[in-house]
């Protein structure tokens, strides 16, 4: 996890929301953090894509519903860029259950937050996502995935996608989908945390997944993890 006091360079953030008060409020909150720098904002999805390409921020806070181009399409464009280091997208929404955001997670967004989340949760979310982790717990992201997949049948062929994994890698994927951190997985499996990181890297590589959020989506869609 990123240590605010030890960060060599600040986490750069772009805020995309059609409400000026939201942009200003989030910007002011994040700007006072010693390890976070708000480098720009955008009032619509099209501007968000352009600003992300120009500024190459570490994290984009992306409103789901915006004019010109919605947040999902904007996220698709940004995540397709495959910048190095990668730009992460954290979706913002006023709805706690939203198929729209579920689709964004499938595209590679690193999670989502409700706009009325506490300030410390927003700050933590930016740090978690910038560190390359998916925001799965204790936020509502994991519940969203479970709720949406509960209403769908496992997608044909998605279960066979897991055939490339070893039994241990499947076990690690299941634990990721249940919201466990690397440290918690290590304790559960009685192995070193570095060993878990190696397994996670292999799971993502073999399944051609961008990050843990996509891994969770696949785990539910394949039927490896059953909601509830």
PDB file of C-alpha atoms in Angstrom:
ATOM      1  CA  UNK A   1       0.000   0.000   0.000  1.00  0.00           C
ATOM      2  CA  UNK A   2       1.232   3.479  -0.779  1.00  0.00           C
ATOM      3  CA  UNK A   3       2.665   5.138   2.345  1.00  0.00           C
ATOM      4  CA  UNK A   4       1.753   8.847   2.235  1.00  0.00           C
ATOM      5  CA  UNK A   5       4.769   9.865   4.256  1.00  0.00           C
ATOM      6  CA  UNK A   6       7.149   7.904   2.061  1.00  0.00           C
ATOM      7  CA  UNK A   7       5.814   8.740  -1.405  1.00  0.00           C
ATOM      8  CA  UNK A   8       8.667  10.000  -3.601  1.00  0.00           C
ATOM      9  CA  UNK A   9       6.292  11.696  -6.015  1.00  0.00           C
ATOM     10  CA  UNK A  10       2.658  12.613  -5.414  1.00  0.00           C
ATOM     11  CA  UNK A  11      -0.240  10.634  -6.845  1.00  0.00           C
ATOM     12  CA  UNK A  12      -1.641  12.708  -9.707  1.00  0.00           C
ATOM     13  CA  UNK A  13      -5.424  12.862 -10.008  1.00  0.00           C
ATOM     14  CA  UNK A  14      -7.843  14.074 -12.693  1.00  0.00           C
ATOM     15  CA  UNK A  15     -11.445  14.698 -11.600  1.00  0.00           C
ATOM     16  CA  UNK A  16     -14.188  14.268 -14.221  1.00  0.00           C
ATOM     17  CA  UNK A  17     -17.698  15.284 -13.169  1.00  0.00           C
ATOM     18  CA  UNK A  18     -20.351  17.496 -14.750  1.00  0.00           C
ATOM     19  CA  UNK A  19     -21.067  19.216 -11.438  1.00  0.00           C
ATOM     20  CA  UNK A  20     -18.629  22.032 -10.674  1.00  0.00           C
ATOM     21  CA  UNK A  21     -19.269  21.751  -6.939  1.00  0.00           C
ATOM     22  CA  UNK A  22     -18.295  18.078  -6.956  1.00  0.00           C
ATOM     23  CA  UNK A  23     -15.098  18.789  -8.876  1.00  0.00           C
ATOM     24  CA  UNK A  24     -14.195  21.649  -6.565  1.00  0.00           C
ATOM     25  CA  UNK A  25     -15.102  19.781  -3.399  1.00  0.00           C
ATOM     26  CA  UNK A  26     -13.182  16.638  -4.254  1.00  0.00           C
ATOM     27  CA  UNK A  27     -10.306  18.718  -5.581  1.00  0.00           C
ATOM     28  CA  UNK A  28     -10.010  20.732  -2.375  1.00  0.00           C
ATOM     29  CA  UNK A  29     -10.191  17.591  -0.249  1.00  0.00           C
ATOM     30  CA  UNK A  30      -7.506  15.752  -2.190  1.00  0.00           C
ATOM     31  CA  UNK A  31      -5.227  18.746  -2.756  1.00  0.00           C
ATOM     32  CA  UNK A  32      -4.429  19.087   0.957  1.00  0.00           C
ATOM     33  CA  UNK A  33      -3.086  15.524   1.135  1.00  0.00           C
ATOM     34  CA  UNK A  34       0.732  15.558   1.078  1.00  0.00           C
ATOM     35  CA  UNK A  35       0.948  12.592  -1.290  1.00  0.00           C
ATOM     36  CA  UNK A  36      -1.805  13.620  -3.744  1.00  0.00           C
ATOM     37  CA  UNK A  37      -1.762  16.299  -6.469  1.00  0.00           C
ATOM     38  CA  UNK A  38      -4.909  17.265  -8.398  1.00  0.00           C
ATOM     39  CA  UNK A  39      -3.570  18.060 -11.867  1.00  0.00           C
ATOM     40  CA  UNK A  40      -6.827  18.875 -13.650  1.00  0.00           C
ATOM     41  CA  UNK A  41     -10.562  18.434 -14.006  1.00  0.00           C
ATOM     42  CA  UNK A  42     -13.125  17.924 -16.749  1.00  0.00           C
ATOM     43  CA  UNK A  43     -16.866  18.712 -16.980  1.00  0.00           C
ATOM     44  CA  UNK A  44     -17.709  15.937 -19.458  1.00  0.00           C
ATOM     45  CA  UNK A  45     -16.453  12.626 -20.762  1.00  0.00           C
ATOM     46  CA  UNK A  46     -14.921  13.973 -23.948  1.00  0.00           C
ATOM     47  CA  UNK A  47     -12.823  16.495 -22.060  1.00  0.00           C
ATOM     48  CA  UNK A  48     -11.879  13.786 -19.571  1.00  0.00           C
ATOM     49  CA  UNK A  49     -10.421  11.647 -22.353  1.00  0.00           C
ATOM     50  CA  UNK A  50      -8.496  14.600 -23.788  1.00  0.00           C
ATOM     51  CA  UNK A  51      -7.168  15.707 -20.397  1.00  0.00           C
ATOM     52  CA  UNK A  52      -6.190  12.151 -19.439  1.00  0.00           C
ATOM     53  CA  UNK A  53      -4.187  11.858 -22.664  1.00  0.00           C
ATOM     54  CA  UNK A  54      -2.520  15.230 -22.060  1.00  0.00           C
ATOM     55  CA  UNK A  55      -1.834  14.939 -18.331  1.00  0.00           C
ATOM     56  CA  UNK A  56      -1.409  11.163 -17.974  1.00  0.00           C
ATOM     57  CA  UNK A  57      -2.623  11.139 -14.361  1.00  0.00           C
ATOM     58  CA  UNK A  58      -2.197   8.176 -12.071  1.00  0.00           C
ATOM     59  CA  UNK A  59      -5.913   8.140 -11.213  1.00  0.00           C
ATOM     60  CA  UNK A  60      -9.037   9.488 -12.910  1.00  0.00           C
ATOM     61  CA  UNK A  61     -12.098   9.994 -10.720  1.00  0.00           C
ATOM     62  CA  UNK A  62     -14.814   9.433 -13.329  1.00  0.00           C
ATOM     63  CA  UNK A  63     -18.482  10.262 -12.889  1.00  0.00           C
ATOM     64  CA  UNK A  64     -20.700   7.588 -14.426  1.00  0.00           C
ATOM     65  CA  UNK A  65     -23.199   9.923 -16.054  1.00  0.00           C
ATOM     66  CA  UNK A  66     -21.885  12.972 -17.912  1.00  0.00           C
ATOM     67  CA  UNK A  67     -22.779  14.955 -21.067  1.00  0.00           C
ATOM     68  CA  UNK A  68     -20.925  14.791 -24.397  1.00  0.00           C
ATOM     69  CA  UNK A  69     -19.557  11.316 -23.596  1.00  0.00           C
ATOM     70  CA  UNK A  70     -20.693   9.198 -20.658  1.00  0.00           C
ATOM     71  CA  UNK A  71     -18.282   7.920 -18.055  1.00  0.00           C
ATOM     72  CA  UNK A  72     -18.284   4.363 -19.386  1.00  0.00           C
ATOM     73  CA  UNK A  73     -17.234   5.388 -22.893  1.00  0.00           C
ATOM     74  CA  UNK A  74     -14.665   7.794 -21.477  1.00  0.00           C
ATOM     75  CA  UNK A  75     -13.235   5.045 -19.272  1.00  0.00           C
ATOM     76  CA  UNK A  76     -13.096   2.712 -22.281  1.00  0.00           C
ATOM     77  CA  UNK A  77     -11.010   5.237 -24.235  1.00  0.00           C
ATOM     78  CA  UNK A  78      -8.685   5.981 -21.350  1.00  0.00           C
ATOM     79  CA  UNK A  79      -8.115   2.355 -20.362  1.00  0.00           C
ATOM     80  CA  UNK A  80      -7.504   1.351 -23.978  1.00  0.00           C
ATOM     81  CA  UNK A  81      -4.530   3.718 -24.015  1.00  0.00           C
ATOM     82  CA  UNK A  82      -2.391   1.326 -21.967  1.00  0.00           C
ATOM     83  CA  UNK A  83      -0.066   4.079 -20.758  1.00  0.00           C
ATOM     84  CA  UNK A  84       3.097   3.293 -18.834  1.00  0.00           C
ATOM     85  CA  UNK A  85       2.671   3.774 -15.953  1.00  0.00           C
ATOM     86  CA  UNK A  86      -1.008   2.986 -16.416  1.00  0.00           C
ATOM     87  CA  UNK A  87      -3.785   5.453 -15.692  1.00  0.00           C
ATOM     88  CA  UNK A  88      -6.305   3.925 -13.289  1.00  0.00           C
ATOM     89  CA  UNK A  89      -9.997   4.804 -13.371  1.00  0.00           C
ATOM     90  CA  UNK A  90     -12.151   5.015 -10.261  1.00  0.00           C
ATOM     91  CA  UNK A  91     -15.840   5.390 -11.075  1.00  0.00           C
ATOM     92  CA  UNK A  92     -18.083   7.744  -9.092  1.00  0.00           C
ATOM     93  CA  UNK A  93     -21.821   7.213  -8.848  1.00  0.00           C
ATOM     94  CA  UNK A  94     -24.858   8.154  -6.784  1.00  0.00           C
ATOM     95  CA  UNK A  95     -26.276   4.647  -7.177  1.00  0.00           C
ATOM     96  CA  UNK A  96     -25.026   1.720  -5.105  1.00  0.00           C
ATOM     97  CA  UNK A  97     -26.242  -0.903  -7.599  1.00  0.00           C
ATOM     98  CA  UNK A  98     -25.612  -0.013 -11.214  1.00  0.00           C
ATOM     99  CA  UNK A  99     -25.114  -2.341 -14.195  1.00  0.00           C
ATOM    100  CA  UNK A 100     -23.361   0.542 -15.897  1.00  0.00           C
ATOM    101  CA  UNK A 101     -20.529   0.509 -13.368  1.00  0.00           C
ATOM    102  CA  UNK A 102     -20.368  -3.285 -13.480  1.00  0.00           C
ATOM    103  CA  UNK A 103     -19.608  -2.997 -17.182  1.00  0.00           C
ATOM    104  CA  UNK A 104     -16.931  -0.429 -16.391  1.00  0.00           C
ATOM    105  CA  UNK A 105     -15.260  -2.902 -14.038  1.00  0.00           C
ATOM    106  CA  UNK A 106     -15.227  -5.411 -16.874  1.00  0.00           C
ATOM    107  CA  UNK A 107     -13.426  -2.844 -19.017  1.00  0.00           C
ATOM    108  CA  UNK A 108     -10.718  -2.457 -16.411  1.00  0.00           C
ATOM    109  CA  UNK A 109     -11.894   0.270 -14.057  1.00  0.00           C
ATOM    110  CA  UNK A 110     -10.360  -0.303 -10.638  1.00  0.00           C
ATOM    111  CA  UNK A 111     -13.561   0.067  -8.648  1.00  0.00           C
ATOM    112  CA  UNK A 112     -16.183   2.627  -7.771  1.00  0.00           C
ATOM    113  CA  UNK A 113     -17.276   4.864  -4.949  1.00  0.00           C
ATOM    114  CA  UNK A 114     -20.535   6.469  -4.023  1.00  0.00           C
ATOM    115  CA  UNK A 115     -20.339  10.247  -4.248  1.00  0.00           C
ATOM    116  CA  UNK A 116     -21.497  10.564  -0.654  1.00  0.00           C
ATOM    117  CA  UNK A 117     -18.722   8.316   0.666  1.00  0.00           C
ATOM    118  CA  UNK A 118     -16.865   9.706   3.706  1.00  0.00           C
ATOM    119  CA  UNK A 119     -13.831  11.874   2.966  1.00  0.00           C
ATOM    120  CA  UNK A 120     -11.366   9.382   4.406  1.00  0.00           C
ATOM    121  CA  UNK A 121     -12.802   6.652   2.174  1.00  0.00           C
ATOM    122  CA  UNK A 122     -12.260   8.785  -0.940  1.00  0.00           C
ATOM    123  CA  UNK A 123      -8.668   9.523   0.044  1.00  0.00           C
ATOM    124  CA  UNK A 124      -8.001   5.877   0.813  1.00  0.00           C
ATOM    125  CA  UNK A 125      -9.579   4.837  -2.483  1.00  0.00           C
ATOM    126  CA  UNK A 126      -7.260   7.080  -4.493  1.00  0.00           C
ATOM    127  CA  UNK A 127      -4.240   5.640  -2.701  1.00  0.00           C
ATOM    128  CA  UNK A 128      -5.392   2.033  -3.093  1.00  0.00           C
ATOM    129  CA  UNK A 129      -6.109   2.417  -6.816  1.00  0.00           C
ATOM    130  CA  UNK A 130      -2.873   4.321  -7.473  1.00  0.00           C
ATOM    131  CA  UNK A 131      -1.020   1.449  -5.820  1.00  0.00           C
ATOM    132  CA  UNK A 132      -2.390  -0.864  -8.518  1.00  0.00           C
ATOM    133  CA  UNK A 133      -4.978  -2.601  -6.380  1.00  0.00           C
ATOM    134  CA  UNK A 134      -8.675  -2.900  -7.076  1.00  0.00           C
ATOM    135  CA  UNK A 135     -11.048  -1.218  -4.687  1.00  0.00           C
ATOM    136  CA  UNK A 136     -13.055  -4.294  -3.737  1.00  0.00           C
ATOM    137  CA  UNK A 137     -13.611  -4.108   0.003  1.00  0.00           C
ATOM    138  CA  UNK A 138     -14.878  -2.702   2.258  1.00  0.00           C
ATOM    139  CA  UNK A 139     -16.666  -0.574  -0.355  1.00  0.00           C
ATOM    140  CA  UNK A 140     -19.774  -1.680  -2.230  1.00  0.00           C
ATOM    141  CA  UNK A 141     -17.902  -2.797  -5.356  1.00  0.00           C
ATOM    142  CA  UNK A 142     -17.861  -6.469  -4.428  1.00  0.00           C
ATOM    143  CA  UNK A 143     -21.548  -6.366  -3.508  1.00  0.00           C
ATOM    144  CA  UNK A 144     -22.298  -4.776  -6.861  1.00  0.00           C
ATOM    145  CA  UNK A 145     -20.577  -7.576  -8.757  1.00  0.00           C
ATOM    146  CA  UNK A 146     -22.311 -10.235  -6.681  1.00  0.00           C
ATOM    147  CA  UNK A 147     -25.707  -8.588  -7.121  1.00  0.00           C
ATOM    148  CA  UNK A 148     -25.426  -8.225 -10.885  1.00  0.00           C
ATOM    149  CA  UNK A 149     -24.072 -11.718 -11.476  1.00  0.00           C
ATOM    150  CA  UNK A 150     -26.777 -13.175  -9.228  1.00  0.00           C
ATOM    151  CA  UNK A 151     -29.253 -12.019 -11.860  1.00  0.00           C
ATOM    152  CA  UNK A 152     -27.280 -13.573 -14.709  1.00  0.00           C
ATOM    153  CA  UNK A 153     -26.355 -17.108 -15.645  1.00  0.00           C
ATOM    154  CA  UNK A 154     -22.643 -17.890 -15.838  1.00  0.00           C
ATOM    155  CA  UNK A 155     -21.416 -16.882 -19.298  1.00  0.00           C
ATOM    156  CA  UNK A 156     -20.779 -19.805 -21.609  1.00  0.00           C
ATOM    157  CA  UNK A 157     -17.074 -20.430 -22.090  1.00  0.00           C
ATOM    158  CA  UNK A 158     -15.996 -18.265 -19.155  1.00  0.00           C
ATOM    159  CA  UNK A 159     -15.562 -21.330 -16.951  1.00  0.00           C
ATOM    160  CA  UNK A 160     -13.232 -22.907 -19.516  1.00  0.00           C
ATOM    161  CA  UNK A 161     -11.092 -19.766 -19.435  1.00  0.00           C
ATOM    162  CA  UNK A 162      -9.917 -20.846 -15.997  1.00  0.00           C
ATOM    163  CA  UNK A 163      -8.494 -24.132 -17.304  1.00  0.00           C
ATOM    164  CA  UNK A 164      -5.117 -22.417 -17.789  1.00  0.00           C
ATOM    165  CA  UNK A 165      -4.799 -21.924 -14.035  1.00  0.00           C
ATOM    166  CA  UNK A 166      -3.205 -24.328 -11.597  1.00  0.00           C
ATOM    167  CA  UNK A 167      -5.319 -25.483  -8.617  1.00  0.00           C
ATOM    168  CA  UNK A 168      -3.448 -23.046  -6.374  1.00  0.00           C
ATOM    169  CA  UNK A 169      -4.005 -20.165  -8.801  1.00  0.00           C
ATOM    170  CA  UNK A 170      -7.735 -20.942  -8.937  1.00  0.00           C
ATOM    171  CA  UNK A 171      -7.785 -20.884  -5.144  1.00  0.00           C
ATOM    172  CA  UNK A 172      -6.060 -17.512  -5.115  1.00  0.00           C
ATOM    173  CA  UNK A 173      -8.530 -16.168  -7.693  1.00  0.00           C
ATOM    174  CA  UNK A 174     -11.445 -17.321  -5.562  1.00  0.00           C
ATOM    175  CA  UNK A 175     -10.015 -15.557  -2.509  1.00  0.00           C
ATOM    176  CA  UNK A 176      -9.430 -12.378  -4.513  1.00  0.00           C
ATOM    177  CA  UNK A 177     -13.069 -12.499  -5.603  1.00  0.00           C
ATOM    178  CA  UNK A 178     -14.156 -12.819  -1.994  1.00  0.00           C
ATOM    179  CA  UNK A 179     -12.427  -9.525  -1.259  1.00  0.00           C
ATOM    180  CA  UNK A 180      -9.308 -10.709   0.554  1.00  0.00           C
ATOM    181  CA  UNK A 181      -6.128  -8.644   0.347  1.00  0.00           C
ATOM    182  CA  UNK A 182      -2.752 -10.207  -0.451  1.00  0.00           C
ATOM    183  CA  UNK A 183      -1.914 -10.200   3.252  1.00  0.00           C
ATOM    184  CA  UNK A 184      -5.168 -11.941   4.138  1.00  0.00           C
ATOM    185  CA  UNK A 185      -4.717 -14.506   1.350  1.00  0.00           C
ATOM    186  CA  UNK A 186      -1.196 -15.227   2.602  1.00  0.00           C
ATOM    187  CA  UNK A 187      -2.508 -15.851   6.121  1.00  0.00           C
ATOM    188  CA  UNK A 188      -5.324 -18.046   4.793  1.00  0.00           C
ATOM    189  CA  UNK A 189      -2.975 -20.187   2.702  1.00  0.00           C
ATOM    190  CA  UNK A 190      -0.081 -20.142   5.201  1.00  0.00           C
ATOM    191  CA  UNK A 191       2.354 -18.764   2.631  1.00  0.00           C
ATOM    192  CA  UNK A 192       4.470 -15.611   2.327  1.00  0.00           C
ATOM    193  CA  UNK A 193       2.808 -12.462   0.982  1.00  0.00           C
ATOM    194  CA  UNK A 194       5.376 -12.323  -1.823  1.00  0.00           C
ATOM    195  CA  UNK A 195       4.262 -15.800  -2.888  1.00  0.00           C
ATOM    196  CA  UNK A 196       0.696 -14.533  -3.103  1.00  0.00           C
ATOM    197  CA  UNK A 197       1.829 -11.558  -5.211  1.00  0.00           C
ATOM    198  CA  UNK A 198       3.512 -14.009  -7.577  1.00  0.00           C
ATOM    199  CA  UNK A 199       0.328 -16.085  -7.847  1.00  0.00           C
ATOM    200  CA  UNK A 200      -1.795 -12.985  -8.450  1.00  0.00           C
ATOM    201  CA  UNK A 201       0.557 -11.845 -11.198  1.00  0.00           C
ATOM    202  CA  UNK A 202       0.328 -15.241 -12.883  1.00  0.00           C
ATOM    203  CA  UNK A 203      -3.469 -15.275 -12.644  1.00  0.00           C
ATOM    204  CA  UNK A 204      -3.746 -11.851 -14.266  1.00  0.00           C
ATOM    205  CA  UNK A 205      -1.175 -12.732 -16.925  1.00  0.00           C
ATOM    206  CA  UNK A 206      -2.660 -16.100 -17.877  1.00  0.00           C
ATOM    207  CA  UNK A 207      -6.193 -14.694 -18.079  1.00  0.00           C
ATOM    208  CA  UNK A 208      -5.078 -11.491 -19.818  1.00  0.00           C
ATOM    209  CA  UNK A 209      -6.689  -9.320 -17.152  1.00  0.00           C
ATOM    210  CA  UNK A 210      -5.788  -5.733 -16.381  1.00  0.00           C
ATOM    211  CA  UNK A 211      -6.185  -5.913 -12.610  1.00  0.00           C
ATOM    212  CA  UNK A 212      -7.962  -7.499  -9.665  1.00  0.00           C
ATOM    213  CA  UNK A 213     -11.300  -5.903 -10.497  1.00  0.00           C
ATOM    214  CA  UNK A 214     -11.426  -7.734 -13.824  1.00  0.00           C
ATOM    215  CA  UNK A 215     -10.348 -10.904 -12.018  1.00  0.00           C
ATOM    216  CA  UNK A 216     -13.328 -10.606  -9.669  1.00  0.00           C
ATOM    217  CA  UNK A 217     -15.726 -10.094 -12.565  1.00  0.00           C
ATOM    218  CA  UNK A 218     -14.391 -13.204 -14.298  1.00  0.00           C
ATOM    219  CA  UNK A 219     -14.536 -15.264 -11.099  1.00  0.00           C
ATOM    220  CA  UNK A 220     -18.256 -14.524 -10.752  1.00  0.00           C
ATOM    221  CA  UNK A 221     -19.078 -14.826 -14.453  1.00  0.00           C
ATOM    222  CA  UNK A 222     -17.333 -18.188 -14.688  1.00  0.00           C
ATOM    223  CA  UNK A 223     -19.194 -19.567 -11.698  1.00  0.00           C
ATOM    224  CA  UNK A 224     -16.003 -20.054  -9.667  1.00  0.00           C
ATOM    225  CA  UNK A 225     -17.589 -17.869  -6.995  1.00  0.00           C
ATOM    226  CA  UNK A 226     -21.327 -18.010  -6.380  1.00  0.00           C
ATOM    227  CA  UNK A 227     -23.003 -14.821  -5.076  1.00  0.00           C
ATOM    228  CA  UNK A 228     -24.071 -15.117  -1.466  1.00  0.00           C
TER     229      UNK A 228
END
